[in-house]
PDB file of C-alpha atoms in Angstrom:
ATOM      1  CA  UNK K   4      89.822 -30.781 -78.126  1.00 54.00           C
ATOM      2  CA  UNK K   5      85.827 -30.711 -78.248  1.00 55.00           C
ATOM      3  CA  UNK K   6      84.642 -27.771 -76.475  1.00 56.00           C
ATOM      4  CA  UNK K   7      81.919 -29.419 -73.896  1.00 60.00           C
ATOM      5  CA  UNK K   8      79.598 -26.535 -73.704  1.00 59.00           C
ATOM      6  CA  UNK K   9      78.319 -27.034 -77.505  1.00 60.00           C
ATOM      7  CA  UNK K  10      76.341 -30.026 -76.750  1.00 58.00           C
ATOM      8  CA  UNK K  11      74.935 -28.706 -73.415  1.00 60.00           C
ATOM      9  CA  UNK K  12      71.788 -26.828 -73.215  1.00 59.00           C
ATOM     10  CA  UNK K  13      72.029 -23.709 -71.793  1.00 58.00           C
ATOM     11  CA  UNK K  14      69.134 -22.246 -70.092  1.00 63.00           C
ATOM     12  CA  UNK K  15      69.212 -18.463 -69.886  1.00 62.00           C
ATOM     13  CA  UNK K  16      65.813 -17.499 -70.315  1.00 83.00           C
ATOM     14  CA  UNK K  17      64.399 -14.578 -68.399  1.00 89.00           C
ATOM     15  CA  UNK K  18      61.348 -15.331 -66.347  1.00 91.00           C
ATOM     16  CA  UNK K  19      57.943 -14.572 -68.086  1.00 93.00           C
ATOM     17  CA  UNK K  20      56.850 -10.834 -67.202  1.00 93.00           C
ATOM     18  CA  UNK K  21      53.550 -11.601 -65.613  1.00 94.00           C
ATOM     19  CA  UNK K  22      55.596 -13.820 -62.936  1.00 95.00           C
ATOM     20  CA  UNK K  23      56.793 -10.617 -61.245  1.00 95.00           C
ATOM     21  CA  UNK K  24      53.174  -9.227 -60.352  1.00 92.00           C
ATOM     22  CA  UNK K  25      52.045 -12.914 -59.318  1.00 95.00           C
ATOM     23  CA  UNK K  26      54.958 -12.866 -57.008  1.00 96.00           C
ATOM     24  CA  UNK K  27      54.594  -9.626 -55.622  1.00 94.00           C
ATOM     25  CA  UNK K  28      50.768 -10.142 -54.984  1.00 93.00           C
ATOM     26  CA  UNK K  29      51.815 -13.688 -53.427  1.00 95.00           C
ATOM     27  CA  UNK K  30      53.943 -12.174 -50.888  1.00 95.00           C
ATOM     28  CA  UNK K  31      51.506  -9.596 -50.259  1.00 94.00           C
ATOM     29  CA  UNK K  32      48.790 -12.163 -49.862  1.00 94.00           C
ATOM     30  CA  UNK K  33      51.008 -14.093 -47.544  1.00 96.00           C
ATOM     31  CA  UNK K  34      51.424 -11.181 -45.106  1.00 96.00           C
ATOM     32  CA  UNK K  35      47.830 -10.320 -45.137  1.00 95.00           C
ATOM     33  CA  UNK K  36      46.514 -13.786 -44.657  1.00 96.00           C
ATOM     34  CA  UNK K  37      48.758 -14.213 -41.646  1.00 97.00           C
ATOM     35  CA  UNK K  38      47.873 -10.824 -40.174  1.00 97.00           C
ATOM     36  CA  UNK K  39      44.551 -11.599 -40.112  1.00 96.00           C
ATOM     37  CA  UNK K  40      44.779 -15.059 -38.879  1.00 97.00           C
ATOM     38  CA  UNK K  41      46.659 -13.532 -35.968  1.00 98.00           C
ATOM     39  CA  UNK K  42      44.036 -10.590 -35.413  1.00 97.00           C
ATOM     40  CA  UNK K  43      41.342 -13.153 -35.134  1.00 97.00           C
ATOM     41  CA  UNK K  44      43.192 -14.835 -32.435  1.00 98.00           C
ATOM     42  CA  UNK K  45      43.805 -11.638 -30.611  1.00 97.00           C
ATOM     43  CA  UNK K  46      39.994 -10.926 -30.417  1.00 96.00           C
ATOM     44  CA  UNK K  47      39.309  -9.293 -33.926  1.00 97.00           C
ATOM     45  CA  UNK K  48      37.831 -12.048 -36.038  1.00 96.00           C
ATOM     46  CA  UNK K  49      35.579  -9.832 -38.098  1.00 95.00           C
ATOM     47  CA  UNK K  50      38.149  -7.241 -39.360  1.00 95.00           C
ATOM     48  CA  UNK K  51      38.712  -7.634 -43.028  1.00 93.00           C
ATOM     49  CA  UNK K  52      41.697  -6.095 -45.541  1.00 91.00           C
ATOM     50  CA  UNK K  53      39.282  -3.536 -46.629  1.00 89.00           C
ATOM     51  CA  UNK K  54      38.654  -2.325 -43.078  1.00 93.00           C
ATOM     52  CA  UNK K  55      42.245  -1.907 -42.575  1.00 92.00           C
ATOM     53  CA  UNK K  56      42.546   0.282 -45.572  1.00 90.00           C
ATOM     54  CA  UNK K  57      39.568   2.443 -44.568  1.00 93.00           C
ATOM     55  CA  UNK K  58      40.744   2.595 -40.977  1.00 95.00           C
ATOM     56  CA  UNK K  59      44.071   3.819 -42.407  1.00 93.00           C
ATOM     57  CA  UNK K  60      42.371   6.476 -44.422  1.00 93.00           C
ATOM     58  CA  UNK K  61      40.133   7.507 -41.393  1.00 95.00           C
ATOM     59  CA  UNK K  62      43.460   8.298 -39.709  1.00 92.00           C
ATOM     60  CA  UNK K  63      43.936   9.579 -36.132  1.00 90.00           C
ATOM     61  CA  UNK K  64      42.202  12.949 -36.598  1.00 91.00           C
ATOM     62  CA  UNK K  65      39.252  11.500 -38.442  1.00 94.00           C
ATOM     63  CA  UNK K  66      37.764  12.000 -42.050  1.00 93.00           C
ATOM     64  CA  UNK K  67      34.246  12.949 -43.441  1.00 92.00           C
ATOM     65  CA  UNK K  68      32.538  10.336 -45.592  1.00 89.00           C
ATOM     66  CA  UNK K  69      33.628  12.612 -48.648  1.00 90.00           C
ATOM     67  CA  UNK K  70      36.991  12.853 -47.443  1.00 92.00           C
ATOM     68  CA  UNK K  71      37.438   9.007 -46.931  1.00 92.00           C
ATOM     69  CA  UNK K  72      35.646   8.081 -50.247  1.00 91.00           C
ATOM     70  CA  UNK K  73      38.414  10.372 -51.983  1.00 91.00           C
ATOM     71  CA  UNK K  74      41.187   8.554 -50.077  1.00 90.00           C
ATOM     72  CA  UNK K  75      39.679   5.165 -50.882  1.00 88.00           C
ATOM     73  CA  UNK K  76      38.954   6.012 -54.471  1.00 87.00           C
ATOM     74  CA  UNK K  77      35.202   5.205 -53.788  1.00 88.00           C
ATOM     75  CA  UNK K  78      31.882   7.318 -54.091  1.00 88.00           C
ATOM     76  CA  UNK K  79      30.620   8.819 -50.879  1.00 88.00           C
ATOM     77  CA  UNK K  80      27.928   6.444 -50.792  1.00 91.00           C
ATOM     78  CA  UNK K  81      30.519   3.565 -50.845  1.00 89.00           C
ATOM     79  CA  UNK K  82      32.542   4.942 -48.018  1.00 91.00           C
ATOM     80  CA  UNK K  83      29.276   5.587 -46.015  1.00 92.00           C
ATOM     81  CA  UNK K  84      28.491   1.748 -46.391  1.00 93.00           C
ATOM     82  CA  UNK K  85      32.301   1.186 -45.320  1.00 92.00           C
ATOM     83  CA  UNK K  86      31.591   3.295 -42.451  1.00 94.00           C
ATOM     84  CA  UNK K  87      28.253   1.696 -41.615  1.00 95.00           C
ATOM     85  CA  UNK K  88      30.044  -1.858 -41.360  1.00 96.00           C
ATOM     86  CA  UNK K  89      33.140  -0.195 -39.209  1.00 97.00           C
ATOM     87  CA  UNK K  90      30.743   1.264 -36.852  1.00 97.00           C
ATOM     88  CA  UNK K  91      28.598  -1.885 -36.544  1.00 97.00           C
ATOM     89  CA  UNK K  92      31.780  -3.797 -35.565  1.00 97.00           C
ATOM     90  CA  UNK K  93      32.839  -1.206 -33.200  1.00 97.00           C
ATOM     91  CA  UNK K  94      35.765   0.127 -35.181  1.00 98.00           C
ATOM     92  CA  UNK K  95      34.855   3.503 -36.026  1.00 97.00           C
ATOM     93  CA  UNK K  96      31.914   6.155 -35.105  1.00 97.00           C
ATOM     94  CA  UNK K  97      30.172   9.095 -36.578  1.00 95.00           C
ATOM     95  CA  UNK K  98      30.652  12.445 -34.387  1.00 93.00           C
ATOM     96  CA  UNK K  99      29.745  15.961 -34.720  1.00 90.00           C
ATOM     97  CA  UNK K 100      32.551  17.859 -36.088  1.00 81.00           C
ATOM     98  CA  UNK K 101      33.996  20.233 -33.605  1.00 83.00           C
ATOM     99  CA  UNK K 102      35.034  22.784 -36.279  1.00 81.00           C
ATOM    100  CA  UNK K 103      31.853  22.591 -38.223  1.00 81.00           C
ATOM    101  CA  UNK K 104      28.458  21.622 -36.976  1.00 80.00           C
ATOM    102  CA  UNK K 105      26.988  20.857 -40.557  1.00 83.00           C
ATOM    103  CA  UNK K 106      29.661  18.141 -40.852  1.00 87.00           C
ATOM    104  CA  UNK K 107      29.611  14.499 -39.291  1.00 89.00           C
ATOM    105  CA  UNK K 108      33.353  13.295 -38.652  1.00 93.00           C
ATOM    106  CA  UNK K 109      34.216   9.433 -38.871  1.00 96.00           C
ATOM    107  CA  UNK K 110      36.920   8.713 -36.291  1.00 96.00           C
ATOM    108  CA  UNK K 111      38.021   5.453 -34.892  1.00 97.00           C
ATOM    109  CA  UNK K 112      36.972   4.062 -31.480  1.00 97.00           C
ATOM    110  CA  UNK K 113      39.296   2.666 -29.039  1.00 97.00           C
ATOM    111  CA  UNK K 114      38.709  -0.714 -30.689  1.00 97.00           C
ATOM    112  CA  UNK K 115      39.561   0.653 -34.036  1.00 97.00           C
ATOM    113  CA  UNK K 116      42.916   2.210 -32.616  1.00 97.00           C
ATOM    114  CA  UNK K 117      43.595  -1.203 -30.903  1.00 97.00           C
ATOM    115  CA  UNK K 118      43.328  -2.996 -34.031  1.00 97.00           C
ATOM    116  CA  UNK K 119      45.840  -1.071 -35.827  1.00 96.00           C
ATOM    117  CA  UNK K 120      47.994  -1.040 -33.154  1.00 96.00           C
ATOM    118  CA  UNK K 121      47.729  -4.757 -33.048  1.00 97.00           C
ATOM    119  CA  UNK K 122      48.303  -4.811 -36.962  1.00 97.00           C
ATOM    120  CA  UNK K 123      51.736  -2.845 -36.512  1.00 96.00           C
ATOM    121  CA  UNK K 124      53.039  -4.948 -33.884  1.00 98.00           C
ATOM    122  CA  UNK K 125      51.879  -8.087 -36.429  1.00 98.00           C
ATOM    123  CA  UNK K 126      53.474  -6.724 -39.095  1.00 97.00           C
ATOM    124  CA  UNK K 127      56.835  -6.109 -37.421  1.00 98.00           C
ATOM    125  CA  UNK K 128      56.639 -10.017 -36.229  1.00 98.00           C
ATOM    126  CA  UNK K 129      55.878 -10.773 -39.769  1.00 98.00           C
ATOM    127  CA  UNK K 130      58.944  -8.616 -41.022  1.00 98.00           C
ATOM    128  CA  UNK K 131      61.093 -10.425 -38.735  1.00 98.00           C
ATOM    129  CA  UNK K 132      59.836 -13.804 -39.988  1.00 98.00           C
ATOM    130  CA  UNK K 133      61.181 -12.629 -43.663  1.00 97.00           C
ATOM    131  CA  UNK K 134      64.226 -11.437 -42.166  1.00 98.00           C
ATOM    132  CA  UNK K 135      64.904 -14.564 -40.583  1.00 98.00           C
ATOM    133  CA  UNK K 136      64.043 -16.579 -43.726  1.00 97.00           C
ATOM    134  CA  UNK K 137      65.657 -14.384 -46.230  1.00 97.00           C
ATOM    135  CA  UNK K 138      68.518 -12.804 -44.043  1.00 98.00           C
ATOM    136  CA  UNK K 139      68.495  -8.970 -43.122  1.00 98.00           C
ATOM    137  CA  UNK K 140      70.676  -7.879 -46.219  1.00 98.00           C
ATOM    138  CA  UNK K 141      68.624  -9.788 -48.758  1.00 98.00           C
ATOM    139  CA  UNK K 142      65.222  -8.217 -47.060  1.00 98.00           C
ATOM    140  CA  UNK K 143      66.738  -4.775 -47.017  1.00 98.00           C
ATOM    141  CA  UNK K 144      67.521  -5.147 -50.611  1.00 98.00           C
ATOM    142  CA  UNK K 145      64.067  -6.205 -51.588  1.00 97.00           C
ATOM    143  CA  UNK K 146      62.715  -3.372 -49.446  1.00 96.00           C
ATOM    144  CA  UNK K 147      65.143  -0.765 -51.024  1.00 96.00           C
ATOM    145  CA  UNK K 148      64.356  -2.311 -54.707  1.00 96.00           C
ATOM    146  CA  UNK K 149      60.441  -1.853 -53.944  1.00 94.00           C
ATOM    147  CA  UNK K 150      61.044   1.813 -52.714  1.00 93.00           C
ATOM    148  CA  UNK K 151      62.811   2.501 -55.736  1.00 93.00           C
ATOM    149  CA  UNK K 152      60.099   1.118 -58.092  1.00 93.00           C
ATOM    150  CA  UNK K 153      56.939   2.539 -55.840  1.00 88.00           C
ATOM    151  CA  UNK K 154      55.392   5.962 -56.957  1.00 84.00           C
ATOM    152  CA  UNK K 155      56.853   9.044 -55.294  1.00 82.00           C
ATOM    153  CA  UNK K 156      53.754  10.031 -54.017  1.00 77.00           C
ATOM    154  CA  UNK K 157      53.758   7.086 -51.684  1.00 71.00           C
ATOM    155  CA  UNK K 158      51.044   4.277 -51.002  1.00 70.00           C
ATOM    156  CA  UNK K 159      47.526   4.901 -52.302  1.00 68.00           C
ATOM    157  CA  UNK K 160      44.975   3.602 -49.648  1.00 66.00           C
ATOM    158  CA  UNK K 161      42.545   2.754 -52.732  1.00 66.00           C
ATOM    159  CA  UNK K 162      44.032  -0.746 -53.337  1.00 61.00           C
ATOM    160  CA  UNK K 163      41.182  -2.574 -51.605  1.00 57.00           C
ATOM    161  CA  UNK K 164      38.669  -1.331 -54.260  1.00 57.00           C
ATOM    162  CA  UNK K 165      41.234  -1.492 -56.941  1.00 56.00           C
ATOM    163  CA  UNK K 166      41.253  -5.014 -56.492  1.00 57.00           C
ATOM    164  CA  UNK K 167      37.489  -5.605 -56.552  1.00 54.00           C
ATOM    165  CA  UNK K 168      36.915  -3.407 -59.675  1.00 44.00           C
TER     166      UNK K 168
END
């Protein structure tokens, strides 16, 4: 009796290493593109991914331009330009710092808070779409695996500038 497997070509190669970051980026990009399409439909057509990173870095309590620059991994001047753009779009404003009159604080406007709230709700909907496509258990496995591989210090907000460098 001849072993039938001898004449079969068995494909057992691993995927190439470069494929993993491309797949991760493609998943990220599909989520971000769908988020921004929905934000545009909900009245925020000018918000861009970099704006979202900046608004997250500003946070609920505001930040100075220097703090914002550190959080985003950019110079104070670059952070200032981002604040100028967010202010022109109505998402942020510069105000006097109540704790130190020498400092200007950047804080989110109600429009900025609105876009972040809408983003959170849209991301929940997008996650539900992935759960429907992959199944709850499989999505939980993906998320768990990514948490395992993510840095212990958490997500860095300077990703927008990292991509542009």
